[in-house]
PDB file of C-alpha atoms in Angstrom:
ATOM      1  CA  UNK A  27       5.323  -8.485 -17.542  1.00 55.00           C
ATOM      2  CA  UNK A  28       3.470 -11.798 -17.231  1.00 57.00           C
ATOM      3  CA  UNK A  29       1.496 -11.863 -14.000  1.00 72.00           C
ATOM      4  CA  UNK A  30      -0.049 -15.342 -14.075  1.00 75.00           C
ATOM      5  CA  UNK A  31       2.373 -17.779 -15.609  1.00 76.00           C
ATOM      6  CA  UNK A  32       1.267 -21.310 -16.408  1.00 81.00           C
ATOM      7  CA  UNK A  33       2.907 -23.911 -14.200  1.00 76.00           C
ATOM      8  CA  UNK A  34       5.805 -25.661 -15.956  1.00 80.00           C
ATOM      9  CA  UNK A  35       7.304 -27.713 -13.106  1.00 76.00           C
ATOM     10  CA  UNK A  36       6.058 -29.953 -10.320  1.00 73.00           C
ATOM     11  CA  UNK A  37       8.030 -27.945  -7.757  1.00 78.00           C
ATOM     12  CA  UNK A  38       6.184 -27.452  -4.440  1.00 78.00           C
ATOM     13  CA  UNK A  39       3.386 -29.720  -5.648  1.00 79.00           C
ATOM     14  CA  UNK A  40       2.485 -30.949  -2.167  1.00 81.00           C
ATOM     15  CA  UNK A  41       0.434 -29.622   0.734  1.00 82.00           C
ATOM     16  CA  UNK A  42       0.513 -29.453   4.539  1.00 81.00           C
ATOM     17  CA  UNK A  43      -1.571 -32.620   4.864  1.00 86.00           C
ATOM     18  CA  UNK A  44       1.033 -34.688   2.971  1.00 86.00           C
ATOM     19  CA  UNK A  45       3.774 -33.127   5.101  1.00 84.00           C
ATOM     20  CA  UNK A  46       1.998 -34.063   8.355  1.00 86.00           C
ATOM     21  CA  UNK A  47       1.571 -37.642   7.122  1.00 89.00           C
ATOM     22  CA  UNK A  48       5.288 -37.840   6.234  1.00 88.00           C
ATOM     23  CA  UNK A  49       6.308 -36.422   9.630  1.00 87.00           C
ATOM     24  CA  UNK A  50       4.138 -39.004  11.400  1.00 88.00           C
ATOM     25  CA  UNK A  51       5.838 -41.764   9.397  1.00 90.00           C
ATOM     26  CA  UNK A  52       9.267 -40.432  10.449  1.00 88.00           C
ATOM     27  CA  UNK A  53       8.266 -40.287  14.141  1.00 88.00           C
ATOM     28  CA  UNK A  54       6.967 -43.873  13.907  1.00 90.00           C
ATOM     29  CA  UNK A  55      10.423 -45.031  12.737  1.00 89.00           C
ATOM     30  CA  UNK A  56      10.393 -44.802   8.927  1.00 88.00           C
ATOM     31  CA  UNK A  57      13.451 -43.195   7.350  1.00 90.00           C
ATOM     32  CA  UNK A  58      13.130 -39.615   6.079  1.00 88.00           C
ATOM     33  CA  UNK A  59      13.903 -40.649   2.498  1.00 91.00           C
ATOM     34  CA  UNK A  60      11.279 -43.442   2.488  1.00 91.00           C
ATOM     35  CA  UNK A  61       8.630 -41.189   4.108  1.00 89.00           C
ATOM     36  CA  UNK A  62       9.357 -38.485   1.523  1.00 88.00           C
ATOM     37  CA  UNK A  63       8.992 -40.957  -1.352  1.00 89.00           C
ATOM     38  CA  UNK A  64       5.786 -42.444   0.096  1.00 90.00           C
ATOM     39  CA  UNK A  65       4.119 -39.028   0.542  1.00 86.00           C
ATOM     40  CA  UNK A  66       5.457 -37.463  -2.695  1.00 87.00           C
ATOM     41  CA  UNK A  67       7.451 -34.763  -0.916  1.00 87.00           C
ATOM     42  CA  UNK A  68      11.032 -33.845  -1.861  1.00 87.00           C
ATOM     43  CA  UNK A  69      13.526 -35.347   0.595  1.00 88.00           C
ATOM     44  CA  UNK A  70      15.223 -32.002   1.361  1.00 87.00           C
ATOM     45  CA  UNK A  71      11.894 -30.244   2.007  1.00 84.00           C
ATOM     46  CA  UNK A  72      10.912 -32.893   4.540  1.00 85.00           C
ATOM     47  CA  UNK A  73      14.382 -32.967   6.106  1.00 88.00           C
ATOM     48  CA  UNK A  74      14.405 -29.160   6.576  1.00 87.00           C
ATOM     49  CA  UNK A  75      10.973 -29.163   8.190  1.00 84.00           C
ATOM     50  CA  UNK A  76      11.871 -31.991  10.569  1.00 83.00           C
ATOM     51  CA  UNK A  77      15.023 -30.155  11.708  1.00 85.00           C
ATOM     52  CA  UNK A  78      13.292 -26.764  11.937  1.00 81.00           C
ATOM     53  CA  UNK A  79       9.862 -27.122  13.549  1.00 75.00           C
ATOM     54  CA  UNK A  80       9.106 -23.372  13.099  1.00 74.00           C
ATOM     55  CA  UNK A  81       9.434 -23.536   9.315  1.00 73.00           C
ATOM     56  CA  UNK A  82       6.275 -22.930   7.265  1.00 71.00           C
ATOM     57  CA  UNK A  83       4.193 -26.046   6.692  1.00 72.00           C
ATOM     58  CA  UNK A  84       2.921 -24.909   3.280  1.00 74.00           C
ATOM     59  CA  UNK A  85       5.275 -24.786   0.288  1.00 73.00           C
ATOM     60  CA  UNK A  86       6.080 -21.255  -0.860  1.00 71.00           C
ATOM     61  CA  UNK A  87       6.961 -20.235  -4.394  1.00 71.00           C
ATOM     62  CA  UNK A  88       8.128 -16.815  -5.517  1.00 72.00           C
ATOM     63  CA  UNK A  89       9.872 -13.998  -3.751  1.00 78.00           C
ATOM     64  CA  UNK A  90       9.483 -13.280  -0.075  1.00 81.00           C
ATOM     65  CA  UNK A  91       7.367 -10.199   0.612  1.00 85.00           C
ATOM     66  CA  UNK A  92       9.324  -7.129   1.775  1.00 89.00           C
ATOM     67  CA  UNK A  93       7.048  -6.465   4.771  1.00 90.00           C
ATOM     68  CA  UNK A  94       5.477  -8.924   7.195  1.00 90.00           C
ATOM     69  CA  UNK A  95       1.674  -9.306   7.131  1.00 89.00           C
ATOM     70  CA  UNK A  96       1.536  -7.334  10.407  1.00 93.00           C
ATOM     71  CA  UNK A  97       3.535  -4.431   8.933  1.00 92.00           C
ATOM     72  CA  UNK A  98       1.330  -4.393   5.833  1.00 92.00           C
ATOM     73  CA  UNK A  99      -1.759  -4.417   8.066  1.00 93.00           C
ATOM     74  CA  UNK A 100      -0.402  -1.347   9.901  1.00 93.00           C
ATOM     75  CA  UNK A 101       0.221   0.394   6.570  1.00 92.00           C
ATOM     76  CA  UNK A 102      -3.315  -0.433   5.415  1.00 92.00           C
ATOM     77  CA  UNK A 103      -4.859   0.852   8.652  1.00 92.00           C
ATOM     78  CA  UNK A 104      -2.874   4.102   8.410  1.00 91.00           C
ATOM     79  CA  UNK A 105      -3.897   4.509   4.766  1.00 91.00           C
ATOM     80  CA  UNK A 106      -7.590   4.040   5.613  1.00 89.00           C
ATOM     81  CA  UNK A 107      -7.280   6.465   8.552  1.00 88.00           C
ATOM     82  CA  UNK A 108      -5.787   9.137   6.285  1.00 86.00           C
ATOM     83  CA  UNK A 109      -8.573   8.500   3.783  1.00 84.00           C
ATOM     84  CA  UNK A 110     -11.180   9.025   6.541  1.00 81.00           C
ATOM     85  CA  UNK A 111      -9.464  12.323   7.441  1.00 77.00           C
ATOM     86  CA  UNK A 112      -9.899  13.475   3.800  1.00 76.00           C
ATOM     87  CA  UNK A 113      -6.182  13.211   3.062  1.00 82.00           C
ATOM     88  CA  UNK A 114      -6.048  11.045  -0.019  1.00 82.00           C
ATOM     89  CA  UNK A 115      -2.791   9.133  -0.439  1.00 88.00           C
ATOM     90  CA  UNK A 116      -1.778   8.765  -4.080  1.00 90.00           C
ATOM     91  CA  UNK A 117      -0.196   5.509  -5.290  1.00 91.00           C
ATOM     92  CA  UNK A 118       3.172   7.249  -5.776  1.00 91.00           C
ATOM     93  CA  UNK A 119       3.020   8.635  -2.202  1.00 92.00           C
ATOM     94  CA  UNK A 120       2.411   5.113  -0.866  1.00 92.00           C
ATOM     95  CA  UNK A 121       5.296   3.729  -2.944  1.00 93.00           C
ATOM     96  CA  UNK A 122       7.640   6.447  -1.600  1.00 94.00           C
ATOM     97  CA  UNK A 123       6.430   5.820   1.963  1.00 92.00           C
ATOM     98  CA  UNK A 124       6.976   2.053   1.569  1.00 92.00           C
ATOM     99  CA  UNK A 125      10.591   2.681   0.536  1.00 93.00           C
ATOM    100  CA  UNK A 126      11.155   5.039   3.493  1.00 92.00           C
ATOM    101  CA  UNK A 127       9.480   2.556   5.880  1.00 90.00           C
ATOM    102  CA  UNK A 128      11.779  -0.255   4.702  1.00 91.00           C
ATOM    103  CA  UNK A 129      14.835   2.015   5.025  1.00 91.00           C
ATOM    104  CA  UNK A 130      13.866   3.141   8.560  1.00 92.00           C
ATOM    105  CA  UNK A 131      13.341  -0.450   9.722  1.00 89.00           C
ATOM    106  CA  UNK A 132      16.537  -1.584   7.919  1.00 91.00           C
ATOM    107  CA  UNK A 133      14.575  -4.221   5.981  1.00 89.00           C
ATOM    108  CA  UNK A 134      16.391  -5.523   2.888  1.00 88.00           C
ATOM    109  CA  UNK A 135      14.365  -4.515  -0.166  1.00 87.00           C
ATOM    110  CA  UNK A 136      14.622  -4.497  -3.973  1.00 88.00           C
ATOM    111  CA  UNK A 137      13.334  -0.897  -4.280  1.00 88.00           C
ATOM    112  CA  UNK A 138      15.341   1.454  -6.495  1.00 88.00           C
ATOM    113  CA  UNK A 139      15.390   5.218  -7.006  1.00 90.00           C
ATOM    114  CA  UNK A 140      14.002   5.867  -3.490  1.00 90.00           C
ATOM    115  CA  UNK A 141      10.568   4.500  -4.417  1.00 93.00           C
ATOM    116  CA  UNK A 142       8.881   1.090  -4.371  1.00 92.00           C
ATOM    117  CA  UNK A 143       7.981  -0.346  -7.767  1.00 90.00           C
ATOM    118  CA  UNK A 144       4.594  -0.500  -9.450  1.00 91.00           C
ATOM    119  CA  UNK A 145       4.644  -4.290  -9.158  1.00 89.00           C
ATOM    120  CA  UNK A 146       5.105  -3.968  -5.375  1.00 90.00           C
ATOM    121  CA  UNK A 147       2.031  -1.712  -5.274  1.00 91.00           C
ATOM    122  CA  UNK A 148       0.064  -4.209  -7.382  1.00 91.00           C
ATOM    123  CA  UNK A 149       1.042  -7.023  -4.991  1.00 90.00           C
ATOM    124  CA  UNK A 150       0.239  -4.851  -1.946  1.00 91.00           C
ATOM    125  CA  UNK A 151      -3.237  -4.131  -3.315  1.00 92.00           C
ATOM    126  CA  UNK A 152      -3.737  -7.831  -4.096  1.00 90.00           C
ATOM    127  CA  UNK A 153      -2.724  -8.820  -0.548  1.00 90.00           C
ATOM    128  CA  UNK A 154      -4.918  -6.046   0.945  1.00 90.00           C
ATOM    129  CA  UNK A 155      -8.190  -6.156  -1.020  1.00 90.00           C
ATOM    130  CA  UNK A 156      -9.856  -3.566   1.263  1.00 89.00           C
ATOM    131  CA  UNK A 157      -7.888  -0.864  -0.600  1.00 89.00           C
ATOM    132  CA  UNK A 158      -8.772   0.377  -4.053  1.00 87.00           C
ATOM    133  CA  UNK A 159      -7.621   3.174  -6.353  1.00 86.00           C
ATOM    134  CA  UNK A 160     -10.306   5.720  -7.134  1.00 84.00           C
ATOM    135  CA  UNK A 161     -10.515   9.224  -8.512  1.00 79.00           C
ATOM    136  CA  UNK A 162     -12.195  11.699  -6.128  1.00 74.00           C
ATOM    137  CA  UNK A 163     -14.839  14.113  -7.373  1.00 71.00           C
ATOM    138  CA  UNK A 164     -13.514  17.545  -8.337  1.00 68.00           C
ATOM    139  CA  UNK A 165     -15.036  20.166  -6.025  1.00 66.00           C
ATOM    140  CA  UNK A 166     -14.812  23.942  -6.235  1.00 63.00           C
ATOM    141  CA  UNK A 167     -13.054  25.631  -3.308  1.00 62.00           C
ATOM    142  CA  UNK A 168     -16.038  28.024  -3.081  1.00 61.00           C
ATOM    143  CA  UNK A 169     -18.318  25.074  -2.384  1.00 63.00           C
ATOM    144  CA  UNK A 170     -15.885  23.602   0.132  1.00 59.00           C
ATOM    145  CA  UNK A 171     -15.468  26.834   2.068  1.00 61.00           C
ATOM    146  CA  UNK A 172     -19.177  27.732   1.778  1.00 62.00           C
ATOM    147  CA  UNK A 173     -18.366  31.284   0.672  1.00 65.00           C
ATOM    148  CA  UNK A 174     -20.868  33.346   2.716  1.00 73.00           C
ATOM    149  CA  UNK A 175     -21.184  36.740   4.436  1.00 80.00           C
ATOM    150  CA  UNK A 176     -19.105  35.654   7.446  1.00 80.00           C
ATOM    151  CA  UNK A 177     -16.278  34.381   5.226  1.00 75.00           C
ATOM    152  CA  UNK A 178     -16.297  37.602   3.184  1.00 79.00           C
ATOM    153  CA  UNK A 179     -16.096  39.710   6.381  1.00 86.00           C
ATOM    154  CA  UNK A 180     -13.078  37.698   7.577  1.00 85.00           C
ATOM    155  CA  UNK A 181     -11.412  38.175   4.170  1.00 81.00           C
ATOM    156  CA  UNK A 182     -11.854  41.975   4.186  1.00 86.00           C
ATOM    157  CA  UNK A 183     -10.775  42.254   7.850  1.00 90.00           C
ATOM    158  CA  UNK A 184      -7.554  40.394   6.956  1.00 88.00           C
ATOM    159  CA  UNK A 185      -7.117  42.583   3.864  1.00 86.00           C
ATOM    160  CA  UNK A 186      -7.425  45.738   5.990  1.00 89.00           C
ATOM    161  CA  UNK A 187      -4.805  44.440   8.451  1.00 92.00           C
ATOM    162  CA  UNK A 188      -2.387  43.659   5.585  1.00 89.00           C
ATOM    163  CA  UNK A 189      -2.971  47.066   3.933  1.00 89.00           C
ATOM    164  CA  UNK A 190      -2.241  48.883   7.207  1.00 91.00           C
ATOM    165  CA  UNK A 191       0.813  46.759   7.999  1.00 90.00           C
ATOM    166  CA  UNK A 192       2.567  46.878   4.589  1.00 89.00           C
ATOM    167  CA  UNK A 193       1.226  50.161   3.103  1.00 89.00           C
ATOM    168  CA  UNK A 194       0.785  48.733  -0.408  1.00 87.00           C
ATOM    169  CA  UNK A 195       0.847  51.339  -3.209  1.00 88.00           C
ATOM    170  CA  UNK A 196      -2.015  51.214  -5.716  1.00 85.00           C
ATOM    171  CA  UNK A 197       0.446  50.043  -8.407  1.00 87.00           C
ATOM    172  CA  UNK A 198       1.161  46.904  -6.344  1.00 85.00           C
ATOM    173  CA  UNK A 199      -2.505  45.854  -6.091  1.00 81.00           C
ATOM    174  CA  UNK A 200      -3.847  43.520  -8.766  1.00 80.00           C
ATOM    175  CA  UNK A 201      -7.369  42.315  -9.449  1.00 74.00           C
ATOM    176  CA  UNK A 202      -7.170  38.545  -9.806  1.00 70.00           C
ATOM    177  CA  UNK A 203     -10.693  37.469 -10.660  1.00 64.00           C
ATOM    178  CA  UNK A 204     -11.609  33.983 -11.842  1.00 61.00           C
ATOM    179  CA  UNK A 205     -11.558  34.781 -15.550  1.00 61.00           C
ATOM    180  CA  UNK A 206      -9.470  32.128 -17.271  1.00 61.00           C
ATOM    181  CA  UNK A 207      -8.508  30.528 -13.956  1.00 61.00           C
ATOM    182  CA  UNK A 208     -10.253  27.358 -12.877  1.00 64.00           C
ATOM    183  CA  UNK A 209     -11.090  27.233  -9.191  1.00 62.00           C
ATOM    184  CA  UNK A 210     -11.763  23.501  -9.482  1.00 64.00           C
ATOM    185  CA  UNK A 211      -8.577  21.493  -9.076  1.00 68.00           C
ATOM    186  CA  UNK A 212      -8.230  18.275 -11.076  1.00 72.00           C
ATOM    187  CA  UNK A 213      -7.778  15.560  -8.438  1.00 74.00           C
ATOM    188  CA  UNK A 214      -5.267  12.716  -8.686  1.00 78.00           C
ATOM    189  CA  UNK A 215      -6.258   9.100  -8.204  1.00 80.00           C
ATOM    190  CA  UNK A 216      -5.997   8.127  -4.526  1.00 79.00           C
ATOM    191  CA  UNK A 217      -6.036   4.929  -2.473  1.00 80.00           C
ATOM    192  CA  UNK A 218      -9.159   4.545  -0.346  1.00 77.00           C
ATOM    193  CA  UNK A 219     -11.363   1.944   1.299  1.00 78.00           C
ATOM    194  CA  UNK A 220     -13.184  -0.281  -1.174  1.00 79.00           C
ATOM    195  CA  UNK A 221     -16.850   0.674  -1.593  1.00 70.00           C
ATOM    196  CA  UNK A 222     -16.474   4.092   0.025  1.00 69.00           C
ATOM    197  CA  UNK A 223     -18.184   6.921  -1.877  1.00 62.00           C
ATOM    198  CA  UNK A 224     -16.426   9.959  -0.377  1.00 59.00           C
TER     199      UNK A 224
END
């Protein structure tokens, strides 16, 4: 999919400064059509903005974003908070959450299959440059839990309680050592604050 298409039309080829000049001409008594021609603004664009004062002053091309900037800011803040709490949100989790968020707020959206598209995620990341995708460092659970004498004592105390409660027979006890089993989980890429190391 082409992301940066070369401009082929002169559509929306004006700015807010030209619009203000045209609106001043209209208030001073010039007709809307003449003011539009003088300032190189399409007649209908000027007419709409004179009738509706709340309409955006800048021309806008492309689709309207699903969420408002405020809603996207809330999503970004929540994402960064979860990242600080060591709960990495994967891109697919964010896409699923975006779909659910739009459904809960009854916002019309183009999302299909109960998940937002990859292009939505790309646009979200472009609009919120403080977020980046990174792959966390794989860490052994033994290192995380700091496997020490206290931890071992807790393990064997719990084992004793389970043995007394369920009366396991020797044939139901298996030795599951680490041979052939990796204790280091391969992490997925997550969304985190840009420039953050951990």
